[in-house]
XYZ file of C-alpha atoms in Angstrom:
362
model
C 141.981 125.205 126.005
C 141.122 122.074 127.999
C 141.611 121.707 131.737
C 143.896 118.697 132.290
C 145.890 117.671 135.396
C 145.378 121.056 136.969
C 146.555 123.017 133.945
C 145.183 124.363 130.685
C 146.213 122.524 127.528
C 145.875 124.627 124.343
C 144.622 123.005 121.150
C 143.694 124.004 117.627
C 140.741 122.637 115.656
C 139.456 123.251 112.182
C 136.519 125.621 111.988
C 133.254 124.525 110.430
C 133.044 124.647 106.652
C 130.498 126.384 104.461
C 129.653 125.029 101.028
C 130.708 127.510 98.316
C 127.645 126.519 96.275
C 125.139 127.171 99.077
C 121.915 128.690 97.784
C 118.218 129.017 98.578
C 115.749 126.210 98.284
C 113.141 126.693 95.596
C 109.567 125.423 95.483
C 107.400 124.910 92.418
C 103.737 124.025 92.869
C 101.296 122.904 90.215
C 97.648 122.042 90.615
C 94.474 121.555 88.671
C 91.056 121.733 90.260
C 87.366 121.280 89.600
C 84.541 122.931 91.523
C 80.836 122.770 90.748
C 77.415 123.113 92.312
C 74.325 121.435 90.904
C 70.862 120.037 91.661
C 69.520 123.378 92.867
C 72.541 123.965 95.118
C 72.023 120.728 96.985
C 75.322 119.213 95.778
C 78.736 120.896 96.042
C 81.874 119.160 94.755
C 85.484 120.324 94.933
C 88.527 118.392 93.688
C 92.176 119.426 93.499
C 95.186 117.518 92.118
C 98.619 118.899 92.976
C 102.379 118.411 92.867
C 104.973 120.323 94.840
C 108.663 120.140 93.871
C 111.238 121.310 96.402
C 114.648 121.796 94.814
C 118.066 122.205 96.445
C 117.004 121.105 99.922
C 119.628 121.841 102.576
C 120.893 118.475 103.859
C 123.693 116.943 105.900
C 126.266 115.103 103.774
C 129.147 112.777 104.663
C 132.806 113.376 103.786
C 135.810 111.134 104.614
C 137.163 111.514 108.165
C 140.421 112.845 106.758
C 138.610 116.164 106.302
C 139.213 116.822 110.010
C 135.948 118.623 110.680
C 132.227 118.325 110.096
C 131.073 118.323 106.504
C 129.205 121.469 105.476
C 125.487 121.309 104.796
C 124.756 121.393 101.098
C 121.833 121.810 98.715
C 121.929 118.077 98.157
C 118.357 116.879 97.668
C 115.146 117.340 95.718
C 111.715 116.287 96.955
C 108.418 115.834 95.142
C 105.087 115.725 96.951
C 102.079 114.612 94.933
C 98.525 114.273 96.103
C 94.906 115.236 95.847
C 92.084 116.704 97.920
C 88.339 116.251 97.503
C 85.249 117.591 99.242
C 81.604 116.686 98.650
C 78.628 118.343 100.356
C 74.990 117.344 100.130
C 72.205 119.377 101.719
C 68.455 118.984 101.480
C 65.108 119.340 103.208
C 62.499 116.721 104.044
C 59.043 118.252 103.804
C 58.734 121.406 105.923
C 60.301 120.802 109.307
C 63.266 118.543 108.564
C 66.633 119.509 107.044
C 70.039 117.882 106.907
C 73.499 118.248 105.389
C 76.636 116.117 105.224
C 80.162 116.970 104.051
C 82.926 114.475 103.306
C 86.507 115.741 102.971
C 89.226 113.313 101.848
C 92.886 113.897 100.986
C 96.012 111.888 100.236
C 99.640 112.653 99.363
C 103.080 111.061 99.244
C 106.538 112.600 99.281
C 109.421 111.044 97.328
C 113.110 111.885 97.133
C 113.996 112.662 93.517
C 117.651 113.630 94.061
C 120.166 112.877 96.804
C 123.894 112.237 96.910
C 123.943 108.731 98.389
C 126.317 106.603 96.347
C 126.284 103.665 98.787
C 122.494 103.375 98.991
C 122.575 103.537 102.807
C 119.272 103.977 104.613
C 118.204 105.108 108.056
C 118.852 108.286 110.014
C 119.691 111.192 107.695
C 120.504 108.889 104.772
C 118.107 109.331 101.884
C 118.108 107.879 98.393
C 116.475 108.538 95.056
C 113.053 106.888 94.937
C 112.629 106.763 98.708
C 109.137 107.434 100.050
C 109.389 109.612 103.142
C 108.338 107.842 106.317
C 109.333 104.320 105.286
C 110.066 101.868 108.111
C 112.696 99.163 107.660
C 112.417 96.155 109.931
C 112.468 92.402 110.361
C 109.609 90.098 109.413
C 108.462 88.273 112.540
C 107.531 84.600 112.300
C 106.277 84.354 115.870
C 107.610 83.440 119.291
C 109.879 80.450 119.920
C 107.864 77.792 121.779
C 110.797 75.610 122.820
C 114.580 75.560 122.933
C 114.484 72.950 120.156
C 112.760 75.548 117.947
C 115.627 77.928 118.653
C 118.238 75.301 117.792
C 116.625 74.442 114.465
C 116.010 78.071 113.379
C 118.460 80.341 111.522
C 121.191 81.807 113.725
C 120.042 85.035 115.440
C 123.204 85.629 117.507
C 124.184 88.700 115.458
C 121.317 90.697 116.951
C 121.371 89.271 120.492
C 122.510 86.489 122.773
C 121.015 83.683 124.832
C 117.988 82.968 122.656
C 115.429 80.670 124.271
C 111.768 79.752 124.401
C 109.616 82.869 124.677
C 111.872 85.011 122.480
C 110.919 86.455 119.092
C 111.741 84.498 115.929
C 112.724 86.543 112.872
C 112.491 85.435 109.236
C 115.623 84.657 107.211
C 114.649 86.792 104.214
C 117.906 86.408 102.256
C 118.224 82.674 102.965
C 121.803 82.746 104.271
C 120.995 80.888 107.501
C 121.558 83.853 109.809
C 119.617 86.923 110.901
C 121.548 90.192 110.693
C 121.504 93.841 109.646
C 123.618 93.474 106.505
C 125.514 96.681 105.786
C 122.509 99.018 106.090
C 122.168 99.548 102.364
C 119.324 98.909 99.986
C 121.462 96.342 98.179
C 122.308 94.531 101.421
C 119.765 95.276 104.183
C 120.385 91.920 105.824
C 117.051 90.364 106.737
C 115.136 93.628 106.826
C 112.646 95.054 104.391
C 110.204 97.952 104.233
C 107.441 96.894 106.621
C 105.469 100.138 106.891
C 105.361 103.909 106.547
C 104.752 106.625 109.130
C 103.123 109.012 106.649
C 99.430 109.698 107.156
C 97.450 108.477 104.143
C 93.803 109.088 103.294
C 93.063 111.700 105.936
C 89.350 112.375 106.156
C 86.637 114.261 107.943
C 82.865 113.852 107.956
C 80.703 116.716 109.174
C 76.925 116.408 109.286
C 73.832 117.874 110.886
C 70.153 117.012 111.213
C 67.527 119.580 112.236
C 63.858 119.382 113.173
C 62.172 122.716 113.776
C 64.293 124.359 116.511
C 66.221 121.213 117.431
C 69.570 120.342 115.816
C 72.208 117.670 116.217
C 75.645 118.047 114.602
C 78.515 115.563 114.484
C 82.107 115.674 113.277
C 84.163 112.533 112.621
C 87.875 112.753 111.799
C 90.525 110.157 111.056
C 93.367 108.654 109.046
C 92.882 105.700 106.751
C 96.439 104.354 106.816
C 99.530 105.064 108.921
C 102.118 102.896 110.694
C 103.881 103.595 113.967
C 107.039 102.352 115.600
C 108.219 104.012 118.834
C 111.374 106.069 118.938
C 114.550 104.201 119.814
C 114.657 103.060 123.438
C 111.163 104.295 124.295
C 109.431 101.107 125.397
C 107.516 102.198 128.474
C 104.172 101.614 126.785
C 105.217 98.492 124.976
C 107.298 95.825 126.666
C 107.435 95.305 130.435
C 111.219 95.618 130.535
C 111.517 99.091 132.033
C 112.172 99.201 135.758
C 109.343 100.958 137.541
C 106.921 100.653 134.609
C 105.005 97.412 135.009
C 101.710 97.362 133.143
C 98.873 94.895 133.662
C 99.898 92.933 130.566
C 103.125 92.002 132.389
C 100.917 89.447 134.111
C 98.372 88.702 131.407
C 99.911 89.011 127.937
C 103.582 88.016 128.083
C 104.767 84.566 127.037
C 105.185 81.783 129.584
C 104.904 78.013 129.582
C 101.236 78.374 130.517
C 100.541 81.352 128.252
C 101.959 80.369 124.890
C 99.517 82.423 122.814
C 100.613 85.697 124.417
C 101.112 88.777 122.269
C 104.387 89.825 123.903
C 107.535 87.704 124.354
C 108.775 86.436 127.705
C 110.052 89.253 129.937
C 113.750 89.573 130.690
C 115.367 91.001 133.779
C 117.817 93.211 131.899
C 116.396 96.495 130.587
C 119.286 96.604 128.091
C 118.333 93.370 126.337
C 116.696 94.719 123.178
C 116.899 91.604 121.006
C 113.122 91.139 121.119
C 112.316 94.782 120.436
C 114.046 95.168 117.095
C 111.914 96.987 114.534
C 109.672 94.194 113.282
C 106.334 93.377 111.700
C 104.755 91.702 114.766
C 104.671 94.823 116.915
C 104.374 97.438 114.192
C 101.289 99.449 115.114
C 98.472 100.332 112.734
C 97.891 103.998 113.604
C 94.870 104.507 111.383
C 91.730 105.568 113.223
C 88.340 107.253 113.158
C 87.152 109.380 116.082
C 83.951 111.218 116.905
C 85.563 114.558 117.635
C 82.424 116.524 118.369
C 78.729 115.841 118.960
C 76.352 118.697 119.766
C 72.648 118.835 120.576
C 71.078 122.302 120.516
C 67.696 123.970 120.858
C 66.910 127.491 119.671
C 64.348 129.077 121.945
C 61.456 130.499 119.839
C 61.680 134.245 119.202
C 58.190 135.129 120.507
C 59.047 133.699 123.903
C 62.334 135.625 124.001
C 60.849 138.972 123.014
C 58.701 138.962 126.147
C 61.834 139.042 128.315
C 63.864 141.380 126.088
C 66.168 138.840 124.424
C 66.924 138.521 120.713
C 68.312 134.965 120.615
C 68.914 132.130 123.023
C 70.268 128.642 122.446
C 70.595 125.762 124.898
C 73.263 123.213 123.935
C 75.088 120.110 125.131
C 78.413 119.151 123.552
C 80.698 116.147 123.859
C 84.255 115.868 122.489
C 86.225 112.685 121.748
C 83.254 110.522 122.659
C 84.140 107.470 120.558
C 86.987 106.084 118.460
C 88.004 103.007 116.538
C 91.641 102.026 116.082
C 93.658 98.829 115.908
C 96.465 100.240 118.048
C 97.302 98.419 121.251
C 96.278 100.106 124.484
C 97.388 102.393 126.032
C 98.546 103.960 122.757
C 96.350 106.607 121.217
C 96.799 107.386 117.497
C 96.600 111.148 118.055
C 99.280 111.278 120.759
C 101.784 108.637 119.667
C 104.609 111.164 119.353
C 104.746 111.331 123.156
C 106.088 107.767 123.284
C 105.120 107.082 126.898
C 101.354 107.485 127.107
C 100.627 108.708 130.615
C 97.200 110.237 130.028
C 94.478 108.956 127.690
C 92.616 111.212 125.271
C 90.241 113.300 127.359
C 86.483 113.098 126.875
C 84.946 116.516 127.468
C 81.281 117.292 128.149
C 79.805 120.788 128.073
C 76.340 122.106 128.885
C 75.714 125.742 128.078
C 73.443 128.629 127.126
C 74.133 131.247 124.444
C 72.176 134.470 124.820
C 72.172 137.686 122.780
C 70.238 140.878 123.506
């Protein structure tokens, strides 16, 4: 019952439905690999090629509203993931006192929908379609920022995605040539003026681990990164991005937003209203390249010679200094960090950690 005007009003609603054909998902994996060691164990190579088919994935489906209740989840989709992994290690000595080794690990994969009940071809949200690559980002192609009101007047009509367009606002491309910028009907056949502008999937993940030793001294380093990945913030989360959120004014509010005297700015002109999202539509101009490489670990160590240790009753002792997250390269705009982009609002940067220590064993 509902409480209404001081009394309880009884009501009846249809219970949730369960698909009569509901069953378990099934997974089939196939792979072929090659491993070998050669050149007197100095070279190790490992390579693996794989596919993974997930059948009868449990998905949300849409039924006509006349049903009167939520549609039951059904085994409505199939997914195929295909990729490869490779690892190469080289180790060697230089004369008597020098030795080194380096390992490169590289992997890549993509997931594609191979079956889904989507007769309209709608995209976005929980709508999938056959042939879709998981992680795809649909958005507008950005031509730039309007430099004058005359530019606005002569451009295709953008009133369907916002009002009061003026100098300093974003200009979108008329991809379908109909003289107006819009969302179409959110289908692949009619996406309006949107197209696939990126993909959130991590491609070409890699790691490089190496060491160099001279007598009792050793330095080791580990680099890790992603070759290709795109990022667009979750809906409404613009604290890091545009200076339109009350109470969140970054330095670029003064230095990198458009004005009559700052026409080459990266960001458009700021607006007073925090609800005016016409400039922050998903678009190519502000799509972030989330690929990166980072020095995750760097360690210097010295093993104290055994004769010196035996005099004081120790078996082993090592002095070391370690640094973590010491360096990175990424094309992402600050303050975004490619390893913490899921947080949306970046309040703390990636920490750099330094350690000095001594390992001793009796």
